[in-house]
XYZ file of C-alpha atoms in Angstrom:
631
model
C -20.908 266.408 -80.933
C -22.672 263.049 -81.643
C -25.616 261.952 -79.398
C -24.654 258.648 -79.483
C -22.262 258.496 -76.470
C -21.500 254.899 -75.160
C -18.384 255.800 -73.181
C -18.829 257.160 -69.532
C -19.663 260.646 -69.128
C -18.699 262.912 -65.772
C -22.647 263.486 -65.928
C -23.852 259.940 -65.735
C -25.979 259.256 -62.929
C -23.562 257.587 -59.875
C -24.231 254.188 -59.055
C -24.802 253.011 -55.652
C -22.279 250.631 -54.013
C -25.290 247.739 -54.095
C -24.766 248.035 -57.794
C -28.184 249.289 -58.452
C -28.462 251.812 -61.611
C -31.004 254.315 -61.792
C -33.086 252.523 -64.270
C -32.816 249.582 -61.772
C -30.460 247.398 -63.866
C -27.429 245.441 -61.872
C -23.702 245.432 -62.801
C -20.460 245.390 -61.180
C -19.269 248.393 -59.185
C -15.820 249.469 -59.106
C -14.968 252.439 -56.711
C -11.795 253.433 -58.923
C -13.967 254.078 -61.865
C -15.781 256.761 -60.739
C -15.672 260.253 -62.166
C -14.753 263.477 -60.192
C -18.251 264.642 -60.253
C -19.360 260.944 -59.307
C -17.241 261.318 -56.362
C -18.451 264.627 -55.343
C -21.971 263.334 -55.120
C -23.498 262.572 -51.540
C -23.911 258.833 -50.589
C -26.806 257.137 -51.898
C -29.033 256.407 -48.965
C -31.852 254.495 -50.850
C -31.756 250.906 -50.792
C -32.087 248.964 -53.887
C -35.863 248.249 -53.497
C -36.169 252.106 -52.793
C -34.260 253.475 -55.760
C -36.457 251.796 -58.322
C -39.557 253.301 -56.866
C -41.461 256.032 -58.828
C -38.486 256.091 -61.410
C -39.235 257.153 -64.905
C -39.997 254.135 -67.439
C -37.127 255.850 -69.408
C -33.258 255.974 -68.322
C -32.145 259.407 -68.868
C -28.836 258.458 -69.419
C -29.413 256.712 -72.588
C -27.528 257.770 -75.550
C -30.058 257.355 -78.266
C -33.520 258.986 -78.908
C -35.874 256.245 -80.030
C -39.065 256.610 -81.875
C -41.502 253.754 -81.021
C -42.498 250.955 -83.379
C -45.566 249.239 -81.961
C -44.775 246.023 -80.169
C -46.192 243.710 -82.793
C -43.858 244.645 -85.467
C -40.948 243.760 -83.559
C -41.928 240.115 -82.729
C -40.585 237.259 -84.948
C -43.118 235.051 -86.082
C -41.307 232.010 -85.322
C -41.157 233.350 -81.459
C -43.484 231.832 -78.899
C -45.985 234.687 -77.720
C -45.876 235.516 -74.210
C -48.574 236.958 -72.134
C -47.196 239.746 -70.140
C -47.910 239.731 -66.319
C -47.351 243.429 -65.434
C -47.596 246.695 -67.689
C -44.407 248.762 -68.329
C -45.174 251.276 -65.243
C -45.896 248.570 -62.684
C -42.659 246.416 -64.049
C -40.298 249.346 -63.807
C -41.348 250.241 -60.077
C -41.413 246.196 -58.884
C -44.943 246.762 -57.959
C -47.898 244.186 -58.458
C -50.108 244.804 -61.437
C -53.852 243.527 -61.558
C -53.554 242.897 -65.383
C -56.302 245.309 -66.358
C -56.151 247.632 -69.452
C -55.317 250.164 -68.028
C -54.588 248.749 -64.586
C -55.680 250.348 -61.528
C -52.595 251.821 -60.616
C -52.035 253.383 -63.885
C -55.610 254.732 -64.098
C -55.139 256.243 -60.666
C -52.137 257.899 -61.572
C -52.999 258.840 -65.088
C -50.191 256.956 -66.349
C -50.207 255.407 -70.042
C -50.509 251.727 -69.503
C -48.531 249.587 -71.633
C -48.289 245.945 -71.935
C -45.134 244.387 -73.697
C -43.444 241.086 -73.902
C -41.583 239.810 -71.211
C -37.827 239.418 -72.260
C -36.378 237.139 -69.816
C -33.926 234.776 -71.163
C -33.599 237.053 -74.067
C -30.377 236.110 -75.744
C -30.145 239.112 -78.324
C -31.697 240.380 -81.336
C -32.105 237.770 -84.228
C -30.698 238.436 -87.603
C -33.960 239.452 -89.019
C -34.879 241.618 -85.836
C -34.655 245.276 -85.358
C -31.913 247.600 -86.335
C -29.552 248.326 -83.481
C -30.159 251.902 -84.025
C -33.615 251.260 -82.814
C -32.796 249.750 -79.558
C -32.682 251.481 -76.323
C -29.884 249.891 -73.772
C -31.504 248.313 -70.857
C -34.905 248.938 -71.901
C -37.643 246.601 -73.639
C -40.030 249.177 -75.448
C -40.310 252.888 -75.427
C -43.944 253.811 -74.996
C -45.008 256.243 -77.368
C -46.139 259.694 -75.664
C -49.670 260.448 -76.003
C -50.258 263.943 -77.504
C -51.679 266.365 -75.086
C -52.686 269.967 -74.758
C -51.631 272.311 -72.439
C -53.513 272.514 -69.102
C -55.544 275.097 -68.289
C -57.862 274.789 -65.053
C -61.002 276.750 -64.840
C -62.768 277.474 -61.601
C -65.921 275.850 -63.342
C -64.168 272.786 -64.101
C -64.168 273.479 -67.875
C -60.761 272.641 -69.499
C -59.426 273.778 -72.933
C -56.951 272.843 -75.271
C -55.778 276.158 -76.464
C -52.075 276.889 -75.576
C -50.988 280.591 -75.923
C -47.482 279.659 -76.295
C -47.842 277.491 -79.148
C -45.689 274.981 -77.832
C -45.763 271.703 -79.634
C -44.329 269.362 -76.884
C -46.927 267.919 -74.801
C -46.902 267.356 -70.766
C -46.166 263.757 -70.166
C -48.498 261.789 -67.934
C -45.758 261.685 -65.169
C -45.646 265.360 -64.804
C -49.300 265.977 -63.982
C -49.533 265.342 -60.304
C -50.353 268.102 -58.364
C -50.024 266.741 -54.965
C -47.989 263.598 -55.011
C -50.814 261.303 -55.535
C -53.172 261.681 -58.432
C -53.803 264.691 -60.779
C -57.172 266.289 -61.387
C -56.284 267.917 -64.573
C -57.879 266.637 -67.607
C -56.464 267.077 -71.284
C -57.791 267.014 -74.709
C -55.858 265.507 -77.445
C -53.616 267.531 -79.809
C -51.859 266.583 -82.852
C -48.001 266.500 -82.357
C -45.416 265.877 -84.938
C -43.726 262.729 -84.529
C -41.256 263.560 -86.948
C -39.990 266.672 -84.762
C -36.249 266.742 -84.220
C -35.182 265.296 -81.043
C -33.148 268.404 -80.236
C -36.095 270.570 -80.960
C -38.142 268.471 -78.587
C -35.764 269.451 -75.771
C -36.060 273.057 -76.489
C -39.823 272.763 -76.674
C -39.739 270.886 -73.404
C -37.526 273.618 -71.776
C -39.941 276.390 -72.700
C -42.943 274.293 -71.767
C -41.834 272.763 -68.501
C -38.695 274.815 -67.127
C -39.162 278.263 -68.547
C -42.076 279.333 -66.464
C -40.228 278.885 -63.267
C -37.120 280.992 -64.442
C -38.467 283.155 -67.069
C -35.218 285.443 -67.967
C -34.186 284.396 -71.549
C -36.390 285.741 -74.369
C -39.998 284.319 -74.721
C -40.123 281.373 -77.254
C -41.752 283.130 -80.053
C -39.022 285.752 -80.011
C -36.484 283.356 -79.632
C -37.603 281.099 -82.648
C -37.643 284.524 -84.691
C -34.115 285.614 -83.635
C -32.420 282.230 -84.101
C -32.894 282.649 -87.680
C -30.815 285.496 -87.737
C -28.200 284.787 -85.187
C -26.487 281.552 -83.813
C -27.399 280.840 -80.284
C -25.434 277.384 -80.160
C -24.285 277.584 -76.282
C -27.591 278.837 -75.196
C -29.481 276.347 -77.091
C -27.287 273.366 -75.817
C -27.913 274.623 -72.137
C -31.854 274.582 -73.174
C -31.474 271.035 -74.564
C -29.962 269.931 -71.424
C -32.230 271.142 -68.924
C -35.151 270.369 -71.094
C -34.108 266.547 -71.514
C -35.119 266.171 -68.077
C -38.703 266.343 -69.048
C -38.228 264.171 -72.279
C -38.547 260.474 -72.133
C -35.269 258.922 -73.450
C -33.241 262.140 -73.754
C -29.467 261.564 -73.370
C -29.110 263.838 -70.217
C -25.604 263.196 -69.470
C -24.467 263.395 -73.174
C -26.165 267.099 -73.408
C -24.496 268.181 -70.109
C -21.072 267.479 -71.486
C -22.076 269.241 -74.752
C -23.606 272.284 -72.999
C -20.494 272.626 -70.786
C -18.435 272.567 -73.742
C -20.438 275.022 -75.498
C -20.572 277.633 -72.511
C -16.787 277.573 -72.093
C -16.084 277.891 -76.056
C -18.169 280.929 -76.876
C -17.905 284.644 -77.068
C -18.293 286.695 -73.654
C -21.578 288.146 -73.932
C -24.919 288.280 -72.033
C -26.166 285.033 -74.077
C -23.001 283.335 -72.600
C -24.118 284.244 -68.997
C -27.919 283.035 -69.702
C -26.552 279.667 -71.071
C -24.247 279.165 -67.755
C -27.223 279.888 -65.513
C -29.443 277.467 -67.241
C -26.537 275.093 -66.865
C -25.924 275.992 -63.247
C -29.796 275.226 -62.359
C -29.997 271.935 -64.318
C -26.735 270.572 -62.707
C -27.988 271.647 -59.069
C -30.985 269.732 -59.661
C -29.127 266.742 -60.892
C -27.144 266.620 -57.538
C -23.739 267.964 -59.192
C -23.993 270.894 -56.606
C -20.243 271.694 -56.294
C -19.938 271.576 -60.340
C -23.027 273.828 -60.426
C -21.314 276.394 -57.869
C -18.359 276.541 -59.723
C -20.066 277.601 -63.114
C -22.200 280.033 -60.992
C -19.172 281.661 -59.710
C -17.962 282.007 -63.615
C -21.101 283.373 -64.543
C -21.086 285.739 -61.826
C -17.368 287.132 -62.671
C -18.717 287.373 -66.541
C -21.781 289.247 -65.767
C -19.815 291.882 -63.871
C -17.100 292.196 -66.323
C -19.790 292.845 -68.745
C -21.543 295.423 -66.292
C -24.843 293.548 -66.232
C -25.395 295.142 -62.645
C -25.811 298.410 -64.360
C -28.885 300.038 -65.612
C -27.392 300.772 -68.857
C -26.475 297.507 -70.080
C -30.015 296.826 -71.062
C -30.256 299.786 -73.247
C -26.793 299.302 -74.567
C -27.310 295.594 -75.565
C -31.259 295.579 -76.154
C -30.703 296.285 -80.044
C -33.891 298.342 -79.852
C -36.119 295.428 -78.603
C -37.925 295.507 -75.859
C -37.714 291.905 -75.554
C -34.222 291.658 -75.396
C -33.726 294.934 -72.885
C -35.929 293.080 -70.133
C -34.557 289.790 -71.019
C -31.101 291.709 -69.697
C -32.672 292.872 -66.694
C -34.042 289.727 -65.800
C -30.790 287.885 -66.626
C -28.880 289.928 -63.794
C -31.836 289.513 -61.273
C -32.212 285.632 -61.778
C -28.422 285.367 -61.419
C -28.972 287.405 -57.992
C -31.871 285.238 -57.102
C -30.210 281.738 -57.993
C -27.317 282.946 -56.069
C -29.254 283.451 -52.902
C -31.260 280.393 -53.276
C -28.132 278.152 -53.631
C -26.642 280.032 -50.469
C -29.886 279.554 -48.603
C -30.827 275.782 -49.161
C -27.229 274.475 -49.613
C -25.768 276.660 -46.928
C -22.197 276.024 -48.482
C -21.650 279.361 -49.921
C -21.844 283.077 -49.349
C -24.536 285.263 -50.978
C -22.099 286.746 -53.279
C -24.190 289.268 -55.017
C -26.115 290.687 -52.163
C -22.806 292.734 -51.697
C -22.534 293.680 -55.379
C -23.805 297.257 -55.922
C -26.452 297.266 -58.741
C -28.971 299.723 -60.186
C -30.486 297.491 -62.815
C -34.357 297.968 -63.152
C -37.060 295.575 -61.954
C -38.887 293.143 -64.701
C -42.341 293.636 -65.676
C -45.252 291.141 -65.452
C -44.737 287.914 -67.154
C -48.124 288.444 -69.327
C -46.438 291.830 -70.372
C -43.083 290.315 -71.416
C -44.790 287.588 -73.352
C -46.264 289.878 -75.252
C -43.965 292.649 -75.957
C -46.145 295.080 -74.240
C -43.426 296.153 -71.689
C -44.037 299.509 -69.662
C -41.170 301.984 -68.488
C -39.345 300.063 -65.874
C -38.983 300.788 -62.337
C -36.144 300.896 -60.055
C -35.493 298.683 -56.886
C -34.897 302.362 -55.213
C -38.737 303.313 -56.379
C -39.670 299.990 -54.812
C -38.107 300.748 -51.515
C -39.419 304.216 -51.613
C -42.797 303.710 -52.656
C -43.724 299.997 -52.289
C -45.240 300.332 -48.943
C -46.952 303.445 -49.336
C -50.395 304.330 -51.111
C -49.033 304.533 -54.734
C -51.036 303.654 -57.614
C -48.539 301.629 -59.556
C -48.169 297.828 -58.580
C -45.045 295.929 -58.969
C -44.775 292.809 -60.942
C -44.535 289.321 -59.068
C -40.664 288.984 -60.106
C -40.368 292.278 -58.102
C -41.921 290.652 -55.070
C -39.682 287.480 -55.641
C -36.674 289.759 -55.571
C -37.391 291.506 -52.207
C -38.307 287.956 -50.567
C -34.641 286.898 -51.679
C -33.328 290.230 -50.540
C -34.668 289.270 -47.105
C -33.283 285.987 -47.271
C -30.137 287.683 -47.890
C -30.220 289.567 -44.605
C -30.859 286.371 -42.779
C -27.573 284.878 -44.354
C -25.535 288.000 -43.519
C -27.186 287.750 -39.919
C -25.802 284.194 -39.666
C -22.501 284.948 -40.788
C -21.867 288.273 -38.939
C -24.212 287.992 -35.809
C -24.510 285.511 -32.921
C -27.653 283.476 -33.435
C -28.653 284.287 -30.030
C -28.688 288.249 -30.563
C -32.404 288.271 -30.129
C -32.602 291.847 -31.087
C -30.877 291.326 -34.346
C -33.179 288.681 -35.013
C -36.292 290.671 -34.312
C -35.021 293.240 -36.771
C -34.922 290.633 -39.564
C -37.998 289.038 -38.593
C -39.707 292.300 -39.025
C -38.495 292.478 -42.728
C -40.353 288.778 -43.142
C -43.473 290.069 -41.699
C -43.624 293.408 -43.437
C -43.182 291.497 -46.684
C -46.437 289.654 -45.733
C -48.431 292.571 -44.653
C -47.855 294.832 -47.527
C -48.405 292.851 -50.376
C -50.909 294.510 -52.439
C -54.108 292.760 -52.720
C -53.711 291.807 -56.493
C -50.761 289.692 -55.152
C -52.648 287.656 -52.522
C -53.835 284.742 -54.621
C -51.660 282.184 -56.337
C -53.982 281.246 -58.940
C -55.910 283.799 -61.412
C -59.357 283.622 -62.203
C -58.525 281.651 -65.560
C -56.682 279.042 -63.465
C -53.200 280.165 -64.092
C -50.593 279.884 -61.435
C -48.279 282.977 -60.658
C -45.290 280.987 -60.327
C -43.060 284.392 -59.294
C -45.475 284.772 -56.589
C -45.495 281.126 -55.515
C -41.669 281.197 -55.440
C -41.681 284.545 -53.344
C -43.766 282.953 -50.720
C -41.664 279.833 -50.857
C -38.575 281.853 -50.308
C -40.385 283.954 -47.597
C -41.502 280.598 -45.829
C -38.002 279.012 -46.042
C -36.334 281.741 -44.657
C -38.616 281.974 -41.925
C -37.415 278.457 -40.767
C -34.124 279.283 -41.375
C -34.137 282.171 -39.064
C -36.239 280.734 -36.152
C -35.554 277.076 -36.300
C -31.864 277.053 -34.607
C -33.611 279.222 -32.004
C -36.572 276.929 -31.036
C -36.931 274.093 -28.660
C -37.503 271.668 -31.926
C -34.685 269.091 -31.634
C -33.823 268.358 -35.296
C -31.297 265.612 -33.953
C -33.641 263.106 -35.297
C -33.171 264.566 -38.752
C -29.412 265.115 -38.381
C -28.913 262.456 -41.475
C -31.105 264.658 -43.875
C -28.265 266.590 -45.334
C -29.212 266.224 -49.007
C -29.706 270.185 -49.339
C -27.892 271.373 -46.205
C -25.746 270.278 -43.287
C -27.365 269.403 -40.144
C -27.060 272.213 -37.559
C -27.747 271.687 -33.765
C -30.522 273.664 -32.013
C -29.448 276.376 -29.599
C -32.967 277.552 -27.754
C -33.187 281.213 -27.763
C -34.819 283.253 -24.967
C -38.260 283.249 -26.547
C -37.826 279.555 -27.823
C -41.558 279.179 -27.843
C -42.097 281.981 -30.171
C -39.523 280.726 -32.622
C -40.804 277.166 -32.419
C -44.709 278.648 -33.302
C -43.070 280.652 -36.342
C -41.047 277.736 -37.532
C -44.101 275.277 -37.308
C -46.571 277.648 -38.998
C -43.836 278.225 -41.773
C -43.424 274.367 -42.207
C -47.277 273.820 -42.362
C -47.395 276.985 -45.006
C -44.966 275.265 -47.346
C -47.208 271.993 -47.150
C -50.083 274.028 -48.383
C -48.156 275.369 -51.308
C -47.990 271.752 -52.371
C -51.821 271.190 -52.633
C -52.140 274.113 -55.043
C -53.890 272.560 -58.070
C -50.870 272.763 -60.450
C -48.380 270.012 -61.518
C -45.535 270.175 -59.246
C -43.291 269.803 -62.276
C -44.095 273.596 -63.078
C -42.072 274.863 -59.883
C -38.616 275.540 -59.706
C -36.271 272.481 -58.386
C -35.487 274.587 -55.704
C -38.684 273.710 -54.198
C -37.259 270.266 -53.351
C -35.203 271.837 -50.716
C -37.764 273.872 -49.397
C -39.994 270.721 -48.840
C -36.975 269.265 -47.322
C -36.584 272.026 -44.945
C -40.265 271.755 -43.984
C -40.065 268.034 -43.702
C -37.457 268.340 -40.946
C -39.658 270.405 -39.029
C -42.595 267.928 -39.281
C -40.468 265.247 -38.113
C -39.122 266.867 -35.222
C -42.584 267.462 -34.042
C -43.722 264.072 -34.950
C -40.942 262.439 -32.837
C -42.279 264.235 -29.759
C -45.926 263.794 -30.471
C -47.798 260.175 -30.094
C -51.032 261.262 -32.317
C -51.423 264.469 -34.500
C -53.399 263.610 -37.434
C -52.819 266.934 -39.233
C -49.049 266.354 -39.068
C -49.064 262.918 -40.577
C -51.120 264.701 -43.511
C -48.534 267.261 -43.957
C -45.891 264.401 -43.945
C -47.742 262.720 -46.696
C -47.920 265.629 -48.880
C -44.247 266.445 -48.479
C -43.054 262.716 -49.315
C -45.684 262.888 -52.108
C -43.950 265.965 -53.489
C -40.557 264.804 -53.247
C -41.539 261.633 -54.889
C -43.040 263.444 -57.794
C -40.362 266.050 -58.196
C -37.874 262.726 -58.049
C -39.548 261.766 -61.634
C -37.587 264.673 -62.833
C -35.020 265.753 -60.571
C -32.259 263.339 -59.001
C -31.886 265.839 -56.159
C -35.253 265.002 -55.042
C -34.456 261.180 -54.915
C -32.061 261.978 -52.565
C -33.890 263.864 -50.308
C -36.727 261.541 -50.346
C -34.673 258.591 -49.326
C -33.289 260.635 -46.283
C -36.484 261.872 -45.251
C -37.716 258.102 -45.595
C -34.979 256.739 -43.539
C -35.267 259.641 -40.864
C -39.206 258.641 -40.427
C -38.312 254.887 -40.201
C -35.841 255.802 -37.049
C -38.518 257.948 -35.369
C -41.321 255.159 -35.924
C -38.742 252.456 -34.469
C -37.840 254.711 -31.393
C -41.659 255.549 -30.993
C -42.330 251.701 -31.058
C -39.901 250.877 -28.625
C -40.808 253.581 -26.313
C -44.517 252.409 -26.431
C -43.534 248.839 -25.529
C -41.749 249.938 -22.539
C -44.751 252.243 -21.326
C -43.083 255.389 -22.004
C -46.171 256.916 -22.925
C -48.484 255.538 -20.168
C -48.431 258.822 -17.912
C -50.675 260.510 -20.509
C -52.278 257.723 -22.377
C -53.884 254.319 -21.732
C -52.483 251.227 -22.915
C -55.336 250.881 -25.722
C -54.602 254.443 -26.823
C -51.109 253.926 -27.292
C -51.470 250.621 -29.166
C -54.196 252.243 -31.326
C -52.115 255.108 -32.371
C -49.114 252.915 -32.833
C -51.397 251.023 -35.193
C -52.338 254.304 -37.034
C -48.734 255.099 -37.586
C -47.780 252.039 -38.715
C -50.721 252.184 -41.600
C -49.158 255.526 -42.319
C -45.709 254.302 -42.805
C -47.166 251.643 -45.146
C -48.976 254.148 -46.968
C -46.213 256.317 -47.640
C -44.115 252.871 -48.531
C -41.632 253.698 -45.629
C -41.629 250.070 -44.398
């Protein structure tokens, strides 16, 4: 399939009714031309001015990769030179630029600051201009990516350019943000081959950015060796699709069509299951939730037909490779985890695999998997029998991630088969969550290792546990979430029915939301996390907004909202689903601020606060809203 696709794709980013595309362009909108996948997307809640904020300077729907030619070589000597008034980053976000080099905003956010000629009044290329194959539709000039090294943070602040994975794809500046504001990481320069094939660049980006959050295919070094002997066209197509989210100007919609075509036109084997699973995760993060769910069900059917839920599958299909054997084990458990995450965060499907009998052994630690020094595996039965005892063996972080997902499965089963007000049943499930935290070994208490590396599997295990706590307790608390009823990008709104111990449920819900906000502040790029973190942050935001609607002043709460919205804006640079969530959280915050302002004006708060205090707190709230760009 050619990468140049000017025709409409079912994976093209939907256009809002206002006629504003993702890249900020304007064109006529005809609802009758929507594809099936465009119609299934949630309605866009962002205003035209909001939808252009914090966007990538590239258009991922672009059908062409382009190597950048310096702007000076593209100018006709006969044309009048024009001095730009704003850099590419500020111009793309419709923000004021101070004209410095680099400008203050790019410097603060570690963006590459590029100035190009204005194209206002441009009538098309001259006959002696650039070849049309070098032009990107809807863009002026594509900035050259600055070669970077893999980030590695040390406790003493020293950085290194070494990269154990050997990847040649650098992290782009827009992915360096750790807390939604600016990055504290520093990078050394590293030579990158500008002649790297665009398809290979997407695969490198897959392994560098996406793979640490979902490490079930074989490690990069082993994959590169095996692909010389065996065709992995369908797996590579899925890798390219997901990797394109991290590569400037990659034609994501074209690659989505190519990936889906590949996974439905290939042999039935474990590699096809892996390709389908990668495609599912990418589509879900790109707002195609219904499409992702259908492919997930097909992947589950295939995995069960192949017997991947059986212990012997990894041995029979491992080809005497310890890499491949553990990869098959990881594939089954990743299928299980993604099924549970989609059921938990979207609440539109059942956790199907939770009821499937499986005796697949547990994966090893990530460093063991990467090196090939894989110890004999342990079973889930071993974990259940010994994990809370005084055994010498410590299970992998992946295993504790699976255990956290099993607790989520218990909560989903409770919501499906028991009354939400059954306090005894709630206490039984809550005991599993508490025990999971209490019995973590000391080696699994910290997310960041002594050499500055994030344990992403452990991060996700805690992320799942905190989200599970909110799902279990929020609906039984007195925290009225009606103020956030329009935040439906991840899951539909559900009314609160306070339980007998609603204060306890509220306290557990608030603590879990606070712990999720703490996860955002870890000193690692948010781009390294799974895109499912978007919905977990949104879930915490609903809790924060419910509290904020009742409190006139709480500085800690406002800081947590800053963290959450900053994280959503940062994730939005990669995953469109985060943009939908951010827009809905923003609208809910605006409604709450308006209601609080109206209540203050009529004297609703005067029983507890003086008029001067009320006025001061409302000014502070307005300042916060302006800082978050919510007004």
